PDB file of C-alpha atoms in Angstrom:
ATOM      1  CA  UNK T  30      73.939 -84.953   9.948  1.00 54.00           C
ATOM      2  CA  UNK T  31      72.146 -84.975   6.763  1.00 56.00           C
ATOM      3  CA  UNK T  32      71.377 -88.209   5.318  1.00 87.00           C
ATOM      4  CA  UNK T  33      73.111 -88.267   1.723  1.00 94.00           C
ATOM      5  CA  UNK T  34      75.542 -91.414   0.669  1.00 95.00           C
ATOM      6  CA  UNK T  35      77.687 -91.879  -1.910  1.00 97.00           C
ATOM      7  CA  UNK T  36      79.281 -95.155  -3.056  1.00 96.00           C
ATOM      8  CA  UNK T  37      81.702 -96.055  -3.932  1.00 96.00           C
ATOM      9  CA  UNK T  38      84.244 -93.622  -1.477  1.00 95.00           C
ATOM     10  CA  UNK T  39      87.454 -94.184  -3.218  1.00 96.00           C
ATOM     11  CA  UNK T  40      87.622 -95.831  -6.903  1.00 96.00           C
ATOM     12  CA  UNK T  41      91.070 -96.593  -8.882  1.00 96.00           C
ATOM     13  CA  UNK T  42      90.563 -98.200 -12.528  1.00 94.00           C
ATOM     14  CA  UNK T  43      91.879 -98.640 -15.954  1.00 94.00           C
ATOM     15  CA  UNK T  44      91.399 -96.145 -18.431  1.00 95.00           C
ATOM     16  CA  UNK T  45      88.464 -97.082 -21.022  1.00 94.00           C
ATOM     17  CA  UNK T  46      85.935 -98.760 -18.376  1.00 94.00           C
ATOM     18  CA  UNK T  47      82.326 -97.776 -17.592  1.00 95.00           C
ATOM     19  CA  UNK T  48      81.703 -96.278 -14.186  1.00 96.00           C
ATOM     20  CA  UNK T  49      78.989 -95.960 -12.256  1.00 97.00           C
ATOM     21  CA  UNK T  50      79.334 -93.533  -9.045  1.00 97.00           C
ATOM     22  CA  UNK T  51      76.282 -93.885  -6.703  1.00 97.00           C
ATOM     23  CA  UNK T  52      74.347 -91.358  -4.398  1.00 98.00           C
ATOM     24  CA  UNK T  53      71.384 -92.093  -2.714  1.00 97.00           C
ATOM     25  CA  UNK T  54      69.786 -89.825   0.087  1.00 96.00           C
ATOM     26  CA  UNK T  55      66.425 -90.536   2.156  1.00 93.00           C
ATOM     27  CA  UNK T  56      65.544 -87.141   3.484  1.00 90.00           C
ATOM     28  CA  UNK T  57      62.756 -86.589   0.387  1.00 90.00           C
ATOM     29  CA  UNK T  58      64.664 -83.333  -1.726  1.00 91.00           C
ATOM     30  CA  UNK T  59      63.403 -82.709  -4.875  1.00 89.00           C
ATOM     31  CA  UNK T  60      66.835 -80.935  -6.587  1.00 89.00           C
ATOM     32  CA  UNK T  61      69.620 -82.898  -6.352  1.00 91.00           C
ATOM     33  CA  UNK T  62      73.596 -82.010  -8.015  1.00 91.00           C
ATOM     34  CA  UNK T  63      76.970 -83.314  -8.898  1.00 94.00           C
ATOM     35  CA  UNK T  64      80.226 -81.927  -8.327  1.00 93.00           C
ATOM     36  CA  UNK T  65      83.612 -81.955  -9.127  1.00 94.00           C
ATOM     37  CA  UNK T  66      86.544 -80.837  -7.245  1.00 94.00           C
ATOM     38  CA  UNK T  67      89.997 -80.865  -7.536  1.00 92.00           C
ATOM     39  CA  UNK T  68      92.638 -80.302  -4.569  1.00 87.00           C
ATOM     40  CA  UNK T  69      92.274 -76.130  -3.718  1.00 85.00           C
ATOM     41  CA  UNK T  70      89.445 -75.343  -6.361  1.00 89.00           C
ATOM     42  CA  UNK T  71      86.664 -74.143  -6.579  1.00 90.00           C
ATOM     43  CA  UNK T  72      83.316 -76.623  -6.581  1.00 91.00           C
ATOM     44  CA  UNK T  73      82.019 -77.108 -10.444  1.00 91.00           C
ATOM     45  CA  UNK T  74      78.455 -77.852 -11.247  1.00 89.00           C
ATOM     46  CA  UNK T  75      78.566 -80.526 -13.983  1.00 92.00           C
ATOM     47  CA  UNK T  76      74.684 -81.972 -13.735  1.00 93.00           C
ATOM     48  CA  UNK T  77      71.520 -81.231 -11.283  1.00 90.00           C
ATOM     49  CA  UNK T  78      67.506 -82.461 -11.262  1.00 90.00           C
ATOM     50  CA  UNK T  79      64.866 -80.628 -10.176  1.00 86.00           C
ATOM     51  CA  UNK T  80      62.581 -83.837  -9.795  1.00 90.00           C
ATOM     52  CA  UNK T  81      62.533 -87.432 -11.259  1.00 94.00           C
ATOM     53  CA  UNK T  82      63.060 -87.557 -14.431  1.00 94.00           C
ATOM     54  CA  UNK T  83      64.203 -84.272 -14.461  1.00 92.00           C
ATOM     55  CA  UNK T  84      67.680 -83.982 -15.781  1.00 94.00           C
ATOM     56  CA  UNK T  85      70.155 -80.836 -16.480  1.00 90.00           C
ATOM     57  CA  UNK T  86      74.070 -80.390 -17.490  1.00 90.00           C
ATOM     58  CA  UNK T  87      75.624 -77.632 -14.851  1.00 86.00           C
ATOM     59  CA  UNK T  88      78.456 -75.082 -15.947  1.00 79.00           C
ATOM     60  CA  UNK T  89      81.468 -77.125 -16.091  1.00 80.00           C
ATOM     61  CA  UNK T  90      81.290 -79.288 -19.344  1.00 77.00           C
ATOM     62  CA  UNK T  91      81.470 -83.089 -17.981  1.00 80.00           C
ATOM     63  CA  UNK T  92      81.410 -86.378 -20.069  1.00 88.00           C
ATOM     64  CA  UNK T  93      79.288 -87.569 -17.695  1.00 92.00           C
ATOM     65  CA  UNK T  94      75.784 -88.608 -17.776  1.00 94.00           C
ATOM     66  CA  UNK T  95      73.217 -88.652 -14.903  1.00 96.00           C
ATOM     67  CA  UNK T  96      69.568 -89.933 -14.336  1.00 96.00           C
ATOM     68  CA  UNK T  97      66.795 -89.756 -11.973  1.00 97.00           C
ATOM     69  CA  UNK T  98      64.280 -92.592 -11.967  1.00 97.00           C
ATOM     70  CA  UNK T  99      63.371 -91.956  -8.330  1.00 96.00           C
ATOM     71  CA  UNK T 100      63.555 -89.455  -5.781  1.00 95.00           C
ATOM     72  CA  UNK T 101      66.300 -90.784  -3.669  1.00 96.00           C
ATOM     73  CA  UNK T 102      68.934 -92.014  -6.511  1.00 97.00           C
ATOM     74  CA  UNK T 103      70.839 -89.733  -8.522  1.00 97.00           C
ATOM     75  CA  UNK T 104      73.757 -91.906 -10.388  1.00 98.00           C
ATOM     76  CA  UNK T 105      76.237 -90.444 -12.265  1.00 97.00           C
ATOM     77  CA  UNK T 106      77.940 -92.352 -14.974  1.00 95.00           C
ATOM     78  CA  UNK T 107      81.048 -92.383 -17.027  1.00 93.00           C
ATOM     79  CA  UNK T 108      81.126 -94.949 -20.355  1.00 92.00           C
ATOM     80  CA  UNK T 109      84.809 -94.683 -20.929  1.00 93.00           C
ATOM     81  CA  UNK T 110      86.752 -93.430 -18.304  1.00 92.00           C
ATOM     82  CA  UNK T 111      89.653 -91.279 -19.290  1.00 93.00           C
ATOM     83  CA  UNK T 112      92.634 -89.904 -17.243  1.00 94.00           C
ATOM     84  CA  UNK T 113      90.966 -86.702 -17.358  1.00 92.00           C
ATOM     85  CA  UNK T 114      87.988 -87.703 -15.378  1.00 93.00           C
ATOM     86  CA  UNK T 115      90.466 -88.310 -11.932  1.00 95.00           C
ATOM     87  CA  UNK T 116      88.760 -85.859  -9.733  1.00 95.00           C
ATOM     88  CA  UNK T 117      87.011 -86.230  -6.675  1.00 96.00           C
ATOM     89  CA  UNK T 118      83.388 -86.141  -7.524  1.00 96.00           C
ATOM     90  CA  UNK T 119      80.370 -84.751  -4.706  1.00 95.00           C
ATOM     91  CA  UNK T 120      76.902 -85.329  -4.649  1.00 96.00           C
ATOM     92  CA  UNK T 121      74.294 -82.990  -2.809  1.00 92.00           C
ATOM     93  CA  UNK T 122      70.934 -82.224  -2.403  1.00 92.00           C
ATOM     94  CA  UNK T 123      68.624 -79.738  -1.273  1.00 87.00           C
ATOM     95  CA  UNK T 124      65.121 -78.685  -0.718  1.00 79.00           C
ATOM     96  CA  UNK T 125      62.973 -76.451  -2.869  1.00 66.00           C
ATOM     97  CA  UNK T 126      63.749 -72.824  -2.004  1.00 64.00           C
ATOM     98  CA  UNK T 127      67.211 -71.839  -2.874  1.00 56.00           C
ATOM     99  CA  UNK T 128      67.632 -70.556   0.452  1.00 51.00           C
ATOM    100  CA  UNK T 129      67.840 -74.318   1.968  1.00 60.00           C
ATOM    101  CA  UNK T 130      71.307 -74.967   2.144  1.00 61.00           C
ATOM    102  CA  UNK T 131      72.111 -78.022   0.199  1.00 77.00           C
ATOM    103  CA  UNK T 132      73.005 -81.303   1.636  1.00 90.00           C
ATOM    104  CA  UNK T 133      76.425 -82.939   0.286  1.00 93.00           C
ATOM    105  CA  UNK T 134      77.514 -86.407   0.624  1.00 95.00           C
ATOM    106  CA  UNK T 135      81.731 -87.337   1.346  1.00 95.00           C
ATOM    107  CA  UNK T 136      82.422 -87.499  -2.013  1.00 95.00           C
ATOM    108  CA  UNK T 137      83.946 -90.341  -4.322  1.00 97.00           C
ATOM    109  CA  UNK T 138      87.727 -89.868  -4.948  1.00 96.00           C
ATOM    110  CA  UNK T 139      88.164 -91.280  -8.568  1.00 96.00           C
ATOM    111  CA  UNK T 140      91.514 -92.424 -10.178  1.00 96.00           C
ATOM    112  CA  UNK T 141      91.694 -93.433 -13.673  1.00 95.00           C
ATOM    113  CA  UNK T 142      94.999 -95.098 -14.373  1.00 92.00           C
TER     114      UNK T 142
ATOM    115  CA  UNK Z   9      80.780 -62.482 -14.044  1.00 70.00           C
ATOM    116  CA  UNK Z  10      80.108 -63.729 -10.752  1.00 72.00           C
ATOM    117  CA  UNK Z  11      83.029 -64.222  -8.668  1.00 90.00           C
ATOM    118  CA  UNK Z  12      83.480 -65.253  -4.826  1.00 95.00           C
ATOM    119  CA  UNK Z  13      87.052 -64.791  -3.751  1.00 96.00           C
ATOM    120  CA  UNK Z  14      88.567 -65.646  -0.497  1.00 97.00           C
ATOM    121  CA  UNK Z  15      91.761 -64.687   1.929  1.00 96.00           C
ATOM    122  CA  UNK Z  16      93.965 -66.399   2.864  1.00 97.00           C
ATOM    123  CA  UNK Z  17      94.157 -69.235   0.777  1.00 96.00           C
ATOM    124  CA  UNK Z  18      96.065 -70.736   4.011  1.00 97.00           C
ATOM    125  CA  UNK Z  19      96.253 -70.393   7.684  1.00 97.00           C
ATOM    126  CA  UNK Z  20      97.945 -71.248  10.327  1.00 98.00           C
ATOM    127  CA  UNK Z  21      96.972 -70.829  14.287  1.00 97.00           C
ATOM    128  CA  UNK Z  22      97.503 -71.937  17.810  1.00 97.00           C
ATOM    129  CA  UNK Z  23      94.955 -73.659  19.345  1.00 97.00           C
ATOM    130  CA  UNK Z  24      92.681 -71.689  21.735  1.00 97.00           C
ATOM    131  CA  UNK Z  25      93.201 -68.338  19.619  1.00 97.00           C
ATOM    132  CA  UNK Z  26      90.850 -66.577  17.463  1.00 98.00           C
ATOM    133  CA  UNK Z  27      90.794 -66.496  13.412  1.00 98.00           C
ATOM    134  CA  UNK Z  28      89.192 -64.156  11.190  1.00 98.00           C
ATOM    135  CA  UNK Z  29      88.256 -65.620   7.101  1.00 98.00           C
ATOM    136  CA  UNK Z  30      87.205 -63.074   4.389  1.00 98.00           C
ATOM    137  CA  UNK Z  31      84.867 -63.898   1.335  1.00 98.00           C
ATOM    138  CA  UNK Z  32      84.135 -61.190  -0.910  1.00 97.00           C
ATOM    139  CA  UNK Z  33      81.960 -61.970  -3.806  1.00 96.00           C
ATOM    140  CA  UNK Z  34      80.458 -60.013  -7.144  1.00 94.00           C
ATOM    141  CA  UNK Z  35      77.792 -62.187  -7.770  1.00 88.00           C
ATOM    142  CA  UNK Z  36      74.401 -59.997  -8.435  1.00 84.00           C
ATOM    143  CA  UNK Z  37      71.566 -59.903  -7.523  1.00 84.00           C
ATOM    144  CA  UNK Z  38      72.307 -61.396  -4.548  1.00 86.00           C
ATOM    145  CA  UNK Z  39      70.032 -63.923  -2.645  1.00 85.00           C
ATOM    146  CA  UNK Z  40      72.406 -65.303  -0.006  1.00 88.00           C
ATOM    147  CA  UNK Z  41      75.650 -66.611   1.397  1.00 93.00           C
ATOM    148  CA  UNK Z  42      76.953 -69.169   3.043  1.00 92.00           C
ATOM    149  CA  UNK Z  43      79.747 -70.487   4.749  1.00 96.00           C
ATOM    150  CA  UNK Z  44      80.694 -73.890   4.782  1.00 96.00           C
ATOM    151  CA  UNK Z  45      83.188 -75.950   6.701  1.00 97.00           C
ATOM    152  CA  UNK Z  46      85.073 -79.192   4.689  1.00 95.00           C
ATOM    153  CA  UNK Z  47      86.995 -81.837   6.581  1.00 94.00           C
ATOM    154  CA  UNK Z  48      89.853 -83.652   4.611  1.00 91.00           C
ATOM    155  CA  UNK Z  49      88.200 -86.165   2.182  1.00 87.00           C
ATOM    156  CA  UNK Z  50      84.892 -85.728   3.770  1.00 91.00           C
ATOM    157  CA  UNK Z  51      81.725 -83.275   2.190  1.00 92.00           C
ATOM    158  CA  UNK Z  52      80.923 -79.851   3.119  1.00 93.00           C
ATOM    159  CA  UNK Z  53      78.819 -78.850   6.060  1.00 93.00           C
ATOM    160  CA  UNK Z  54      77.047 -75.718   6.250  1.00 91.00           C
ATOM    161  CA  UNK Z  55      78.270 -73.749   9.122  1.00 95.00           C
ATOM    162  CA  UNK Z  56      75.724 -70.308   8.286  1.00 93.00           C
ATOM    163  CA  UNK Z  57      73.502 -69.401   5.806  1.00 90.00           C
ATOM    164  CA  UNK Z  58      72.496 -65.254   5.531  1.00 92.00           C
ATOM    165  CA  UNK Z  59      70.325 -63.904   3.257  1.00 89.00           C
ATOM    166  CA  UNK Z  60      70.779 -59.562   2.443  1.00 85.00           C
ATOM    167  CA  UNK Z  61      68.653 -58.572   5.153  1.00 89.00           C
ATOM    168  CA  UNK Z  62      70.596 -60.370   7.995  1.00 91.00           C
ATOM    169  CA  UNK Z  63      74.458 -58.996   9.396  1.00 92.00           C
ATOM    170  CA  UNK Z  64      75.606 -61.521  11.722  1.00 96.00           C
ATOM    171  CA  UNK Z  65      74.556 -65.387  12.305  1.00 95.00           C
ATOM    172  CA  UNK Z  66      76.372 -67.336  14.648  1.00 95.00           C
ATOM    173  CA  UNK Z  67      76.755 -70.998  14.990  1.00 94.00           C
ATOM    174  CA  UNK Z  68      78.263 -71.816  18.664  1.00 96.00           C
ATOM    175  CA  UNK Z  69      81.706 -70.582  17.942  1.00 97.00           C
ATOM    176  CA  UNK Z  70      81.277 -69.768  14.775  1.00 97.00           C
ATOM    177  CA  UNK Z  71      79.843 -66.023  13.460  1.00 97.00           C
ATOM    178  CA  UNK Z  72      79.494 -64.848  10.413  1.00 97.00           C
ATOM    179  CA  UNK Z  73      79.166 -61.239   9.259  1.00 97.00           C
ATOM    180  CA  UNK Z  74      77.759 -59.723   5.900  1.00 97.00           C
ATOM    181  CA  UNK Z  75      77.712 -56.587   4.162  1.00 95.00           C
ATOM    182  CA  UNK Z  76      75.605 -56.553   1.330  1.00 91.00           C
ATOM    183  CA  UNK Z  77      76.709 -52.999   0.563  1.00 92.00           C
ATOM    184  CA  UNK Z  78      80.596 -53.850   0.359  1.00 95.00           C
ATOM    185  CA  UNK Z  79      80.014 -57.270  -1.064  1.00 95.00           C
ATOM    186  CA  UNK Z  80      82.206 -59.002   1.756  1.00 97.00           C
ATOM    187  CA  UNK Z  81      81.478 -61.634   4.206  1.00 97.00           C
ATOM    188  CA  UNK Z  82      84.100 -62.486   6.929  1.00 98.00           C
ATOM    189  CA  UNK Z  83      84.018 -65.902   8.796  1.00 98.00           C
ATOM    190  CA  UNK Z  84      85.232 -65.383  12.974  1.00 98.00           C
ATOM    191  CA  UNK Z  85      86.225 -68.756  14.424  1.00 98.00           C
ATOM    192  CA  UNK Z  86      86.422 -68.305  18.312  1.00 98.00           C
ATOM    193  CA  UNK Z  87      88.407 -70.309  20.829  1.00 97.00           C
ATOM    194  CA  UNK Z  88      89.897 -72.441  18.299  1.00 97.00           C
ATOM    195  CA  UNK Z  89      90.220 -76.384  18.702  1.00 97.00           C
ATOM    196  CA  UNK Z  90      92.018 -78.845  17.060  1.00 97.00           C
ATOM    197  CA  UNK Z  91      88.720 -80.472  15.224  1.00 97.00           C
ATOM    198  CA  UNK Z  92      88.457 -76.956  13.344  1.00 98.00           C
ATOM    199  CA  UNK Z  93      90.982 -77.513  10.752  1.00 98.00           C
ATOM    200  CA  UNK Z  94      89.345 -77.777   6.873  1.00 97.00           C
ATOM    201  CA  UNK Z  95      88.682 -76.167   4.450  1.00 97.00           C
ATOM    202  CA  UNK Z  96      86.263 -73.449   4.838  1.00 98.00           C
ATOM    203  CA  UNK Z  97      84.074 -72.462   1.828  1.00 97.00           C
ATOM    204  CA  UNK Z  98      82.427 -69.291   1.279  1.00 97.00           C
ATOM    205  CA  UNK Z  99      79.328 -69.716  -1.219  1.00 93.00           C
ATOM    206  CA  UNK Z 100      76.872 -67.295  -2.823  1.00 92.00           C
ATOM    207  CA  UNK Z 101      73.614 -67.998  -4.419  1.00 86.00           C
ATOM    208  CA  UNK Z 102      71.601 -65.086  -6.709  1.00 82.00           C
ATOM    209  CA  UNK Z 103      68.420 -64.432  -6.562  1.00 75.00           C
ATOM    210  CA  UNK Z 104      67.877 -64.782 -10.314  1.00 67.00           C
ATOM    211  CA  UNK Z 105      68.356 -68.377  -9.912  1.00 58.00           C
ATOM    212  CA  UNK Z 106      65.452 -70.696  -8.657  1.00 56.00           C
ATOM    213  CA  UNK Z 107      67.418 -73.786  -8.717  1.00 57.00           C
ATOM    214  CA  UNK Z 108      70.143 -73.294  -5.851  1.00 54.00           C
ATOM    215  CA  UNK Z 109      73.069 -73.285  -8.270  1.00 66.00           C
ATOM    216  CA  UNK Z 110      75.697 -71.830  -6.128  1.00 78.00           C
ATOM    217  CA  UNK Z 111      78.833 -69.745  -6.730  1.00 88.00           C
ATOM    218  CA  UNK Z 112      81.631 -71.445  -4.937  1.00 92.00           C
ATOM    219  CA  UNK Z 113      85.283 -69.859  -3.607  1.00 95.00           C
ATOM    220  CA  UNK Z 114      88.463 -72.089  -3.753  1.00 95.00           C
ATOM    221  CA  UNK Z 115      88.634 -71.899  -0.032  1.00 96.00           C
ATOM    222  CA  UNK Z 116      90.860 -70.995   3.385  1.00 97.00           C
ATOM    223  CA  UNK Z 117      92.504 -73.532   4.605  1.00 97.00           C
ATOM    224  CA  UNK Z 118      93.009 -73.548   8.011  1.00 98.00           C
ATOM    225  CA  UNK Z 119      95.329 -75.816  10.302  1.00 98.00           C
ATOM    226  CA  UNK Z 120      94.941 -75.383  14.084  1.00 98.00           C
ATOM    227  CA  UNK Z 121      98.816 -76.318  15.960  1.00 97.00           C
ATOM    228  CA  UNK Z 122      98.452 -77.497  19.472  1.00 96.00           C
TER     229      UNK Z 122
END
């Protein structure tokens, strides 16, 4: 089992809040992503780092803004949550050849009311 | 545009019997595939990973074939148990990207009936 956590798992709040979802993982990859899924689709690319520091948006358009201050921690963060935003959100990571298959964390089921 | 599409969307077996998923993608140039297996509310886990030069990889009772010529991947599930129902993801990576973005398909899910 790879060693990728995400926090919180489940998440239900009130439209208009700032939201924080966490993902932390202690095996040392460089490139790190976000996802978003929603029940039988496809997983979207919304933001990915190559490094710390190192920031990028993915192909789906997200609201969303990520950082990476150090290696391990790759938060992703909402300022206003909206309706729109309910989705269940995935973390992964991966090492540096594209062949490594990527690491992903349970996910964080998110709810805005 | 790069496309991964797989059948069924759904399945339904008895346990102990054998199950065949298809992937077939368009994504070019090619660098590799991979299969992965998704438990309700849980992450994927990578089951196989193939790059063009390899036909078959198997995983215990899991094998996966690819033909780079076609453009199809199929996903055999032997012996099936219980545990093996989720979602199983076919995903394809090209070559022109360095960065491990991914081209994902929606999915087969599959529910094993004792």
């Amino acid at each position: 089992e790879a060693d990728i956590y995400q926090t919180p798992r489940y998440l239900v709040i009130g439209t208009g809040k700032k939201i924080t979802l966490e993902c932390s993982q202690t095996m040392g990859h460089d490139k790190m992503y976000w996802y978003q899924q929603d029940p039988g689709m496809e997983l979207h690319l919304i933001h990915y780092s190559y490094g710390v520091n190192s920031t990028e948006k993915g192909d789906l358009s997200s609201e969303s803004t990520v950082s990476r201050i150090r290696t391990e921690h790759f938060p992703l963060t909402l300022e206003s949550a909206r309706p729109s935003h309910t989705s269940q959100y995935l973390c992964a990571s991966g090492a540096g050849t594209s062949r490594q298959p990527q690491h992903f964390g349970d996910g964080t089921r998110l709810s805005i009311l | 545009k790069n496309q991964v599409e797989q059948s069924p969307q759904s399945l339904i077996i008895l346990e102990g019997k054998n199950c065949t998923l298809q992937c077939n993608y368009t994504v070019s140039p090619f660098s590799n595939l991979r299969w992965y297996k998704q438990d309700t509310g849980r992450g994927p886990v990578s089951l196989t990973i193939m790059t063009f030069s390899e036909n078959t990889k198997s995983n215990g009772r899991y094998t996966a074939t690819l033909d780079a010529d076609t453009k199809q991947s199929s996903l055999h599930i032997t012996a099936s148990q219980l545990s093996d129902s989720a979602s199983y993801i076919c995903v394809v990576s090209d070559r022109g990207s360095t960065l491990g973005r991914l081209y994902f398909g929606r999915g087969t899910q599959l529910t094993v009936w004792p």
